[in-house]
Amino acid sequence: MRSVEEHQRVVAGLIRPREPQPVPLAEALGLVLAADVVAPLSLPGFDNSAMDGYAVLAEDVAGASEDNPVTLPVAEDIPAGRTDRLTLAPGTAHRIMTGAPAPDGATAVVPVEVTDGGVDTVTIRAGARTGQHLRHAGEDVTAGTTVLHAGQVLTPAALGLAAALGLGHLEVVPRQRVLVMSTGTELVAPGTPLEPGQIYESNAVMLAAAVRDAGAEVVASTMTGDDVATFRETLSRHSADADLIITTGGVSAGAYEVVKDSFGEEVEFVKVAMQPGMPQGAGVVDGTPIITLPGNPVSALVSFEVFIRSPLRTAMAQPEPDRPRVEATLTEDLTSPRGKRQFRRGVLDARGGTVTSYGPPASHHLRWLASANCLLELGEDVVELPAGSTVRVWDLG
């Protein structure tokens, strides 16, 4: 049988990054910048007020107080968005709103809270120091400065900065586009009445969610029966826009294995020394990489975690593509099949540094995986592991 590490290398070798491309800001959250961003303009772009109040010359109100207020004529009203250039004459004030352009000559803004709020004249009850409540052009960003760097993950704040600089698109490492296909004549869509022998399809829903959780895009999530022609037609119909195809089911040793029956030398089907998830396949179909996973739901999701998630994130240049791996103390005795690496569902107490297996190891027990927060990784040479042993744990967050 193929080792886990060998199959990881095979899968990683198939998943390749797309060429960088510009995307609209609304679609860029969580993506990685492919090129530095140089500010095309300064922020702020002009001197403006940081408060609602009155633009003044600081010396005109230097002695103002509650007992000795200063009254000035209000020569102009400046709302945010006013575009004509104004000049403040000594001995006057301009009523001004937050973000509005400061008039030439103004050296301070007096907050409206220390005035009577007048429109024709204003009575000011506190002095102002030079520069008070004025935002100066370029004090946040100077035009020509590199403000975002290649390799940086685009956060809401980074996108806000790009928008403030007038940039509608950013050059990024694009999301991987993934086609998810679930196979089996016994499958029906949730919400459809079940006939005897039928089950609800869950793998496509689950793996599509795992793909999105990894940061990639799902181009389609579909299911087919065990007819080869239908399977190939469905695959061809959806794969044109895909960078990766993931299938589940149809890869074991029995009859009606539609995925195995559909591919000749395009896909290499192997047994990997692991539990769950022994039957695996990988190859290239019509120029698109394909990873074929087993059909039992736990096997499918564990296989995605072990083989696909990390190279998928690596292809999108995501930092820390691997799940966190930690050492924890086992709280119980465990057994494992010799010669296979076992991935057991578990509950990790990160604060206490302990881990407990959760549920049976069989690959159809999806309920336990849904409530687990980690995978216990037991090596191929492990047969028995007593409580108190240190084990490797994949933290699923």
Tab-separated table of C-alpha atoms in Angstrom:
chain	number	residue	atom	x	y	z
A	1	MET	CA	0.000	0.000	0.000
A	2	ARG	CA	1.028	3.595	-0.592
A	3	SER	CA	2.042	5.605	2.461
A	4	VAL	CA	0.117	8.658	3.579
A	5	GLU	CA	3.123	10.884	2.850
A	6	GLU	CA	3.548	9.500	-0.657
A	7	HIS	CA	-0.090	10.125	-1.547
A	8	GLN	CA	0.124	13.615	-0.042
A	9	ARG	CA	3.005	14.352	-2.417
A	10	VAL	CA	1.074	13.018	-5.391
A	11	VAL	CA	-1.972	15.158	-4.628
A	12	ALA	CA	0.103	18.252	-3.869
A	13	GLY	CA	1.861	17.841	-7.220
A	14	LEU	CA	-1.474	18.072	-9.045
A	15	ILE	CA	-2.868	21.229	-7.450
A	16	ARG	CA	-1.285	24.281	-9.058
A	17	PRO	CA	-1.843	28.013	-8.449
A	18	ARG	CA	-3.655	30.115	-11.009
A	19	GLU	CA	-2.052	33.148	-12.585
A	20	PRO	CA	-2.543	36.371	-10.597
A	21	GLN	CA	-5.445	38.483	-11.763
A	22	PRO	CA	-7.253	41.681	-10.791
A	23	VAL	CA	-10.492	41.192	-8.880
A	24	PRO	CA	-13.052	43.732	-7.643
A	25	LEU	CA	-12.685	44.736	-4.010
A	26	ALA	CA	-16.037	43.148	-3.190
A	27	GLU	CA	-14.625	39.734	-4.171
A	28	ALA	CA	-11.152	40.075	-2.640
A	29	LEU	CA	-11.748	39.438	1.063
A	30	GLY	CA	-9.443	36.699	2.344
A	31	LEU	CA	-7.408	36.491	-0.863
A	32	VAL	CA	-3.664	37.084	-0.993
A	33	LEU	CA	-2.164	40.086	-2.764
A	34	ALA	CA	0.002	39.188	-5.731
A	35	ALA	CA	1.610	42.630	-6.073
A	36	ASP	CA	2.460	45.568	-3.844
A	37	VAL	CA	-0.051	48.400	-3.701
A	38	VAL	CA	1.449	51.870	-4.086
A	39	ALA	CA	-0.753	54.778	-3.028
A	40	PRO	CA	-1.811	56.808	-6.102
A	41	LEU	CA	-2.817	59.731	-3.874
A	42	SER	CA	-2.388	61.026	-0.354
A	43	LEU	CA	-4.798	60.497	2.534
A	44	PRO	CA	-6.302	62.806	3.501
A	45	GLY	CA	-6.225	64.410	0.096
A	46	PHE	CA	-6.723	67.882	1.580
A	47	ASP	CA	-6.641	69.595	4.972
A	48	ASN	CA	-9.991	68.976	6.643
A	49	SER	CA	-11.837	69.277	9.905
A	50	ALA	CA	-11.818	66.498	12.469
A	51	MET	CA	-14.845	67.954	14.266
A	52	ASP	CA	-18.129	69.723	13.694
A	53	GLY	CA	-17.372	73.287	14.710
A	54	TYR	CA	-15.818	76.527	13.469
A	55	ALA	CA	-12.608	77.083	11.514
A	56	VAL	CA	-10.716	80.005	13.034
A	57	LEU	CA	-7.311	81.585	13.447
A	58	ALA	CA	-6.088	80.281	16.803
A	59	GLU	CA	-4.856	83.717	17.829
A	60	ASP	CA	-8.347	85.179	17.328
A	61	VAL	CA	-9.753	82.994	20.129
A	62	ALA	CA	-6.653	82.657	22.294
A	63	GLY	CA	-8.250	84.344	25.296
A	64	ALA	CA	-11.748	82.872	24.990
A	65	SER	CA	-13.279	81.354	28.140
A	66	GLU	CA	-16.613	80.836	29.843
A	67	ASP	CA	-16.212	84.175	31.605
A	68	ASN	CA	-14.680	85.958	28.638
A	69	PRO	CA	-16.191	84.558	25.391
A	70	VAL	CA	-15.171	85.754	21.958
A	71	THR	CA	-17.786	86.523	19.297
A	72	LEU	CA	-16.865	86.346	15.604
A	73	PRO	CA	-18.901	86.836	12.428
A	74	VAL	CA	-19.544	83.586	10.497
A	75	ALA	CA	-18.441	84.315	6.937
A	76	GLU	CA	-19.002	80.884	5.338
A	77	ASP	CA	-20.782	77.583	5.915
A	78	ILE	CA	-18.696	74.555	4.853
A	79	PRO	CA	-20.472	71.190	4.707
A	80	ALA	CA	-18.572	68.016	3.833
A	81	GLY	CA	-18.330	67.757	0.064
A	82	ARG	CA	-18.101	71.475	-0.674
A	83	THR	CA	-15.616	71.784	-3.540
A	84	ASP	CA	-14.861	75.499	-3.974
A	85	ARG	CA	-11.710	76.818	-2.336
A	86	LEU	CA	-12.222	79.285	0.503
A	87	THR	CA	-9.936	81.609	2.463
A	88	LEU	CA	-10.542	82.517	6.089
A	89	ALA	CA	-10.113	86.222	6.786
A	90	PRO	CA	-8.662	87.210	10.185
A	91	GLY	CA	-11.311	88.066	12.728
A	92	THR	CA	-13.926	85.751	11.168
A	93	ALA	CA	-15.029	82.140	11.514
A	94	HIS	CA	-16.326	79.540	9.057
A	95	ARG	CA	-18.878	77.031	10.311
A	96	ILE	CA	-17.474	73.643	9.260
A	97	MET	CA	-18.539	69.999	9.410
A	98	THR	CA	-16.418	66.899	10.049
A	99	GLY	CA	-14.466	65.955	6.925
A	100	ALA	CA	-15.128	69.252	5.163
A	101	PRO	CA	-12.126	71.003	3.543
A	102	ALA	CA	-10.476	73.529	5.827
A	103	PRO	CA	-10.308	77.054	4.393
A	104	ASP	CA	-6.905	78.485	3.586
A	105	GLY	CA	-5.579	80.484	6.523
A	106	ALA	CA	-7.443	78.507	9.219
A	107	THR	CA	-5.138	77.277	11.993
A	108	ALA	CA	-7.639	75.528	14.280
A	109	VAL	CA	-11.173	74.216	14.585
A	110	VAL	CA	-13.235	75.044	17.644
A	111	PRO	CA	-15.728	72.253	18.493
A	112	VAL	CA	-19.367	73.267	18.304
A	113	GLU	CA	-19.793	72.064	21.908
A	114	VAL	CA	-17.847	75.094	23.250
A	115	THR	CA	-19.874	77.603	21.198
A	116	ASP	CA	-23.436	78.801	20.976
A	117	GLY	CA	-23.776	77.146	17.533
A	118	GLY	CA	-24.519	80.443	15.836
A	119	VAL	CA	-25.010	80.822	12.093
A	120	ASP	CA	-24.502	84.558	11.501
A	121	THR	CA	-22.203	85.091	14.463
A	122	VAL	CA	-20.670	82.576	16.839
A	123	THR	CA	-19.802	83.000	20.504
A	124	ILE	CA	-16.800	80.902	21.473
A	125	ARG	CA	-16.224	79.980	25.145
A	126	ALA	CA	-12.820	78.217	24.933
A	127	GLY	CA	-9.493	78.919	23.318
A	128	ALA	CA	-7.851	76.757	20.659
A	129	ARG	CA	-4.253	75.801	20.081
A	130	THR	CA	-2.705	75.934	16.610
A	131	GLY	CA	-3.516	72.769	14.671
A	132	GLN	CA	-6.369	71.738	16.967
A	133	HIS	CA	-8.882	69.372	15.268
A	134	LEU	CA	-7.319	69.835	11.832
A	135	ARG	CA	-6.381	66.822	9.718
A	136	HIS	CA	-3.552	67.639	7.348
A	137	ALA	CA	-3.181	66.336	3.814
A	138	GLY	CA	-1.006	63.226	3.655
A	139	GLU	CA	-0.758	62.681	7.403
A	140	ASP	CA	-2.171	59.129	7.008
A	141	VAL	CA	-0.756	58.155	3.595
A	142	THR	CA	1.652	59.947	1.293
A	143	ALA	CA	1.234	59.399	-2.454
A	144	GLY	CA	3.873	56.983	-3.735
A	145	THR	CA	4.089	55.019	-0.468
A	146	THR	CA	3.736	51.219	-0.556
A	147	VAL	CA	0.749	50.638	1.717
A	148	LEU	CA	-0.042	46.942	1.096
A	149	HIS	CA	2.472	44.229	0.301
A	150	ALA	CA	2.450	41.143	-1.924
A	151	GLY	CA	1.694	38.079	0.185
A	152	GLN	CA	-0.610	39.983	2.508
A	153	VAL	CA	-4.072	38.535	3.195
A	154	LEU	CA	-6.754	41.062	2.343
A	155	THR	CA	-8.711	41.960	5.458
A	156	PRO	CA	-11.699	44.324	5.743
A	157	ALA	CA	-9.322	47.111	6.817
A	158	ALA	CA	-7.005	46.499	3.846
A	159	LEU	CA	-9.952	46.631	1.457
A	160	GLY	CA	-11.167	49.829	3.105
A	161	LEU	CA	-7.733	51.390	2.544
A	162	ALA	CA	-7.734	50.324	-1.119
A	163	ALA	CA	-11.187	51.847	-1.596
A	164	ALA	CA	-10.121	55.063	0.136
A	165	LEU	CA	-7.261	55.278	-2.377
A	166	GLY	CA	-9.722	54.995	-5.252
A	167	LEU	CA	-8.703	51.475	-6.279
A	168	GLY	CA	-11.550	49.376	-7.660
A	169	HIS	CA	-9.504	46.195	-8.235
A	170	LEU	CA	-6.508	44.483	-6.653
A	171	GLU	CA	-4.067	41.989	-8.166
A	172	VAL	CA	-4.474	38.754	-6.207
A	173	VAL	CA	-3.745	35.052	-6.214
A	174	PRO	CA	-7.196	33.809	-7.326
A	175	ARG	CA	-9.295	31.267	-5.519
A	176	GLN	CA	-9.023	27.683	-6.709
A	177	ARG	CA	-12.204	26.653	-8.550
A	178	VAL	CA	-13.369	23.206	-7.479
A	179	LEU	CA	-15.965	20.830	-8.893
A	180	VAL	CA	-17.390	18.445	-6.275
A	181	MET	CA	-19.116	15.270	-7.490
A	182	SER	CA	-20.774	12.607	-5.369
A	183	THR	CA	-21.614	9.231	-6.957
A	184	GLY	CA	-24.034	6.444	-6.165
A	185	THR	CA	-27.384	5.268	-7.523
A	186	GLU	CA	-28.615	4.992	-3.941
A	187	LEU	CA	-28.287	8.746	-3.391
A	188	VAL	CA	-31.175	11.197	-3.375
A	189	ALA	CA	-31.230	14.896	-2.581
A	190	PRO	CA	-32.234	15.935	0.939
A	191	GLY	CA	-35.905	16.826	1.061
A	192	THR	CA	-36.872	14.048	-1.365
A	193	PRO	CA	-38.895	11.104	0.009
A	194	LEU	CA	-36.712	8.022	0.426
A	195	GLU	CA	-37.466	4.736	-1.288
A	196	PRO	CA	-36.245	1.459	0.273
A	197	GLY	CA	-32.483	1.167	-0.141
A	198	GLN	CA	-31.932	4.876	-0.745
A	199	ILE	CA	-29.980	7.334	1.382
A	200	TYR	CA	-29.686	11.080	1.412
A	201	GLU	CA	-26.678	12.540	-0.345
A	202	SER	CA	-24.374	14.282	2.133
A	203	ASN	CA	-20.839	14.112	0.739
A	204	ALA	CA	-21.211	16.805	-1.912
A	205	VAL	CA	-22.759	19.193	0.605
A	206	MET	CA	-20.061	18.410	3.156
A	207	LEU	CA	-17.091	18.622	0.786
A	208	ALA	CA	-18.362	21.776	-0.902
A	209	ALA	CA	-18.495	23.349	2.551
A	210	ALA	CA	-14.954	22.106	3.265
A	211	VAL	CA	-13.738	23.608	-0.017
A	212	ARG	CA	-15.266	26.989	0.842
A	213	ASP	CA	-13.924	26.781	4.385
A	214	ALA	CA	-10.450	26.313	2.901
A	215	GLY	CA	-10.947	29.567	0.975
A	216	ALA	CA	-11.641	28.109	-2.474
A	217	GLU	CA	-14.648	28.469	-4.782
A	218	VAL	CA	-17.127	25.704	-5.655
A	219	VAL	CA	-18.074	25.849	-9.337
A	220	ALA	CA	-20.654	23.069	-8.904
A	221	SER	CA	-21.677	20.496	-6.327
A	222	THR	CA	-23.531	17.647	-7.943
A	223	MET	CA	-24.311	13.931	-7.762
A	224	THR	CA	-24.746	11.156	-10.309
A	225	GLY	CA	-25.712	7.504	-10.289
A	226	ASP	CA	-23.487	4.584	-11.200
A	227	ASP	CA	-23.842	4.908	-14.967
A	228	VAL	CA	-20.486	5.647	-16.628
A	229	ALA	CA	-21.895	7.663	-19.530
A	230	THR	CA	-23.974	9.867	-17.232
A	231	PHE	CA	-21.041	10.358	-14.896
A	232	ARG	CA	-18.678	11.396	-17.712
A	233	GLU	CA	-21.273	13.703	-19.266
A	234	THR	CA	-21.924	15.403	-15.916
A	235	LEU	CA	-18.218	15.778	-15.260
A	236	SER	CA	-17.592	17.271	-18.726
A	237	ARG	CA	-20.503	19.677	-18.355
A	238	HIS	CA	-19.172	21.194	-15.140
A	239	SER	CA	-15.393	20.795	-15.343
A	240	ALA	CA	-14.575	23.442	-17.978
A	241	ASP	CA	-14.265	26.171	-15.354
A	242	ALA	CA	-12.681	23.982	-12.668
A	243	ASP	CA	-9.069	23.917	-11.516
A	244	LEU	CA	-9.687	20.745	-9.502
A	245	ILE	CA	-12.254	17.940	-9.502
A	246	ILE	CA	-13.092	16.058	-6.308
A	247	THR	CA	-15.242	12.933	-6.518
A	248	THR	CA	-16.535	10.675	-3.771
A	249	GLY	CA	-17.560	7.055	-4.058
A	250	GLY	CA	-17.039	4.559	-6.840
A	251	VAL	CA	-13.385	3.776	-6.060
A	252	SER	CA	-13.532	0.525	-4.084
A	253	ALA	CA	-13.039	-3.054	-5.260
A	254	GLY	CA	-16.671	-4.063	-5.831
A	255	ALA	CA	-18.989	-3.913	-8.828
A	256	TYR	CA	-20.655	-0.690	-10.004
A	257	GLU	CA	-17.600	1.419	-9.113
A	258	VAL	CA	-18.460	4.201	-11.546
A	259	VAL	CA	-15.403	6.382	-10.949
A	260	LYS	CA	-13.002	3.489	-11.429
A	261	ASP	CA	-14.930	2.273	-14.454
A	262	SER	CA	-14.877	5.727	-16.069
A	263	PHE	CA	-11.130	6.263	-16.230
A	264	GLY	CA	-8.331	4.288	-17.814
A	265	GLU	CA	-4.802	5.537	-17.398
A	266	GLU	CA	-6.038	9.033	-16.572
A	267	VAL	CA	-6.397	8.226	-12.875
A	268	GLU	CA	-4.188	6.029	-10.702
A	269	PHE	CA	-6.250	4.163	-8.128
A	270	VAL	CA	-4.344	3.047	-5.050
A	271	LYS	CA	-4.733	1.814	-1.516
A	272	VAL	CA	-3.274	4.134	1.095
A	273	ALA	CA	-2.151	2.745	4.445
A	274	MET	CA	-4.660	4.685	6.528
A	275	GLN	CA	-7.964	4.291	8.325
A	276	PRO	CA	-10.442	5.611	7.368
A	277	GLY	CA	-9.884	6.408	3.701
A	278	MET	CA	-7.860	3.523	2.251
A	279	PRO	CA	-9.158	3.610	-1.383
A	280	GLN	CA	-7.886	6.729	-3.143
A	281	GLY	CA	-7.204	7.952	-6.646
A	282	ALA	CA	-5.465	10.862	-8.343
A	283	GLY	CA	-4.793	11.927	-11.904
A	284	VAL	CA	-5.647	14.359	-14.684
A	285	VAL	CA	-8.831	14.208	-16.769
A	286	ASP	CA	-9.084	16.392	-19.876
A	287	GLY	CA	-6.354	18.607	-18.487
A	288	THR	CA	-7.941	19.066	-15.057
A	289	PRO	CA	-6.540	17.446	-11.904
A	290	ILE	CA	-8.902	15.017	-10.230
A	291	ILE	CA	-8.789	13.547	-6.723
A	292	THR	CA	-11.100	10.584	-6.140
A	293	LEU	CA	-12.122	9.976	-2.538
A	294	PRO	CA	-13.974	7.041	-0.946
A	295	GLY	CA	-17.719	7.264	-0.485
A	296	ASN	CA	-18.199	6.769	3.234
A	297	PRO	CA	-18.727	10.262	4.637
A	298	VAL	CA	-16.108	10.130	7.392
A	299	SER	CA	-13.573	8.679	4.944
A	300	ALA	CA	-14.342	11.436	2.464
A	301	LEU	CA	-13.941	14.328	4.899
A	302	VAL	CA	-10.883	12.881	6.640
A	303	SER	CA	-9.303	12.311	3.205
A	304	PHE	CA	-10.000	15.933	2.290
A	305	GLU	CA	-8.268	17.064	5.480
A	306	VAL	CA	-5.288	14.753	5.035
A	307	PHE	CA	-4.669	15.179	1.292
A	308	ILE	CA	-6.463	18.186	-0.223
A	309	ARG	CA	-6.952	21.079	2.195
A	310	SER	CA	-3.311	22.022	2.635
A	311	PRO	CA	-2.231	21.988	-1.056
A	312	LEU	CA	-5.471	23.768	-1.979
A	313	ARG	CA	-4.613	26.602	0.418
A	314	THR	CA	-0.975	26.541	-0.662
A	315	ALA	CA	-2.062	27.064	-4.281
A	316	MET	CA	-3.875	30.205	-3.117
A	317	ALA	CA	-0.733	31.382	-1.243
A	318	GLN	CA	-2.632	31.310	2.036
A	319	PRO	CA	-0.372	31.634	5.083
A	320	GLU	CA	-0.259	28.639	7.413
A	321	PRO	CA	-2.057	26.290	5.024
A	322	ASP	CA	-1.856	23.307	7.380
A	323	ARG	CA	-4.184	22.653	10.267
A	324	PRO	CA	-2.403	23.315	13.575
A	325	ARG	CA	-0.722	20.140	14.867
A	326	VAL	CA	-0.224	19.827	18.616
A	327	GLU	CA	0.871	17.213	21.120
A	328	ALA	CA	-1.688	16.195	23.739
A	329	THR	CA	-1.992	13.652	26.527
A	330	LEU	CA	-4.363	10.765	25.847
A	331	THR	CA	-7.009	10.241	28.534
A	332	GLU	CA	-7.840	6.617	27.675
A	333	ASP	CA	-6.431	3.387	26.256
A	334	LEU	CA	-6.672	3.053	22.462
A	335	THR	CA	-5.972	0.359	19.890
A	336	SER	CA	-5.114	0.795	16.219
A	337	PRO	CA	-4.625	-1.578	13.256
A	338	ARG	CA	-0.976	-2.379	12.608
A	339	GLY	CA	0.333	-1.115	9.293
A	340	LYS	CA	-2.243	1.666	8.910
A	341	ARG	CA	-2.179	5.252	10.087
A	342	GLN	CA	-5.393	5.830	11.967
A	343	PHE	CA	-7.182	9.158	12.179
A	344	ARG	CA	-9.617	9.045	15.103
A	345	ARG	CA	-12.199	11.670	15.875
A	346	GLY	CA	-11.453	13.384	19.164
A	347	VAL	CA	-12.175	16.174	21.621
A	348	LEU	CA	-9.163	18.308	22.449
A	349	ASP	CA	-8.958	20.243	25.695
A	350	ALA	CA	-6.366	22.761	24.568
A	351	ARG	CA	-6.162	24.429	27.956
A	352	GLY	CA	-5.609	21.175	29.820
A	353	GLY	CA	-3.463	19.655	27.071
A	354	THR	CA	-5.507	16.449	26.937
A	355	VAL	CA	-7.414	14.649	24.203
A	356	THR	CA	-10.118	11.985	24.250
A	357	SER	CA	-11.248	9.893	21.316
A	358	TYR	CA	-14.841	10.492	20.338
A	359	GLY	CA	-17.077	7.788	18.907
A	360	PRO	CA	-16.313	4.568	17.064
A	361	PRO	CA	-13.548	4.521	14.417
A	362	ALA	CA	-15.782	3.200	11.601
A	363	SER	CA	-16.119	5.452	8.552
A	364	HIS	CA	-19.916	5.754	8.535
A	365	HIS	CA	-20.236	7.358	11.986
A	366	LEU	CA	-20.649	10.938	10.779
A	367	ARG	CA	-22.419	12.115	13.935
A	368	TRP	CA	-19.237	11.839	15.970
A	369	LEU	CA	-17.150	13.718	13.438
A	370	ALA	CA	-19.723	16.520	13.426
A	371	SER	CA	-19.135	17.055	17.153
A	372	ALA	CA	-15.367	16.463	17.225
A	373	ASN	CA	-12.869	19.317	17.265
A	374	CYS	CA	-9.755	17.370	16.308
A	375	LEU	CA	-8.287	14.266	14.706
A	376	LEU	CA	-5.956	11.967	16.620
A	377	GLU	CA	-3.150	10.698	14.390
A	378	LEU	CA	-1.935	7.227	15.382
A	379	GLY	CA	1.095	5.900	13.535
A	380	GLU	CA	1.307	2.765	11.396
A	381	ASP	CA	3.377	0.979	14.031
A	382	VAL	CA	0.916	1.695	16.864
A	383	VAL	CA	-1.224	-1.213	18.023
A	384	GLU	CA	-1.960	-0.209	21.583
A	385	LEU	CA	-1.647	3.182	23.220
A	386	PRO	CA	-2.211	3.479	26.971
A	387	ALA	CA	-3.786	6.436	28.711
A	388	GLY	CA	-1.182	9.068	29.515
A	389	SER	CA	0.605	8.647	26.190
A	390	THR	CA	1.469	11.690	24.085
A	391	VAL	CA	-0.315	11.736	20.734
A	392	ARG	CA	-0.287	13.991	17.710
A	393	VAL	CA	-3.508	15.925	17.214
A	394	TRP	CA	-4.845	17.881	14.232
A	395	ASP	CA	-6.743	20.844	15.645
A	396	LEU	CA	-9.851	21.346	13.497
A	397	GLY	CA	-10.750	24.541	15.297
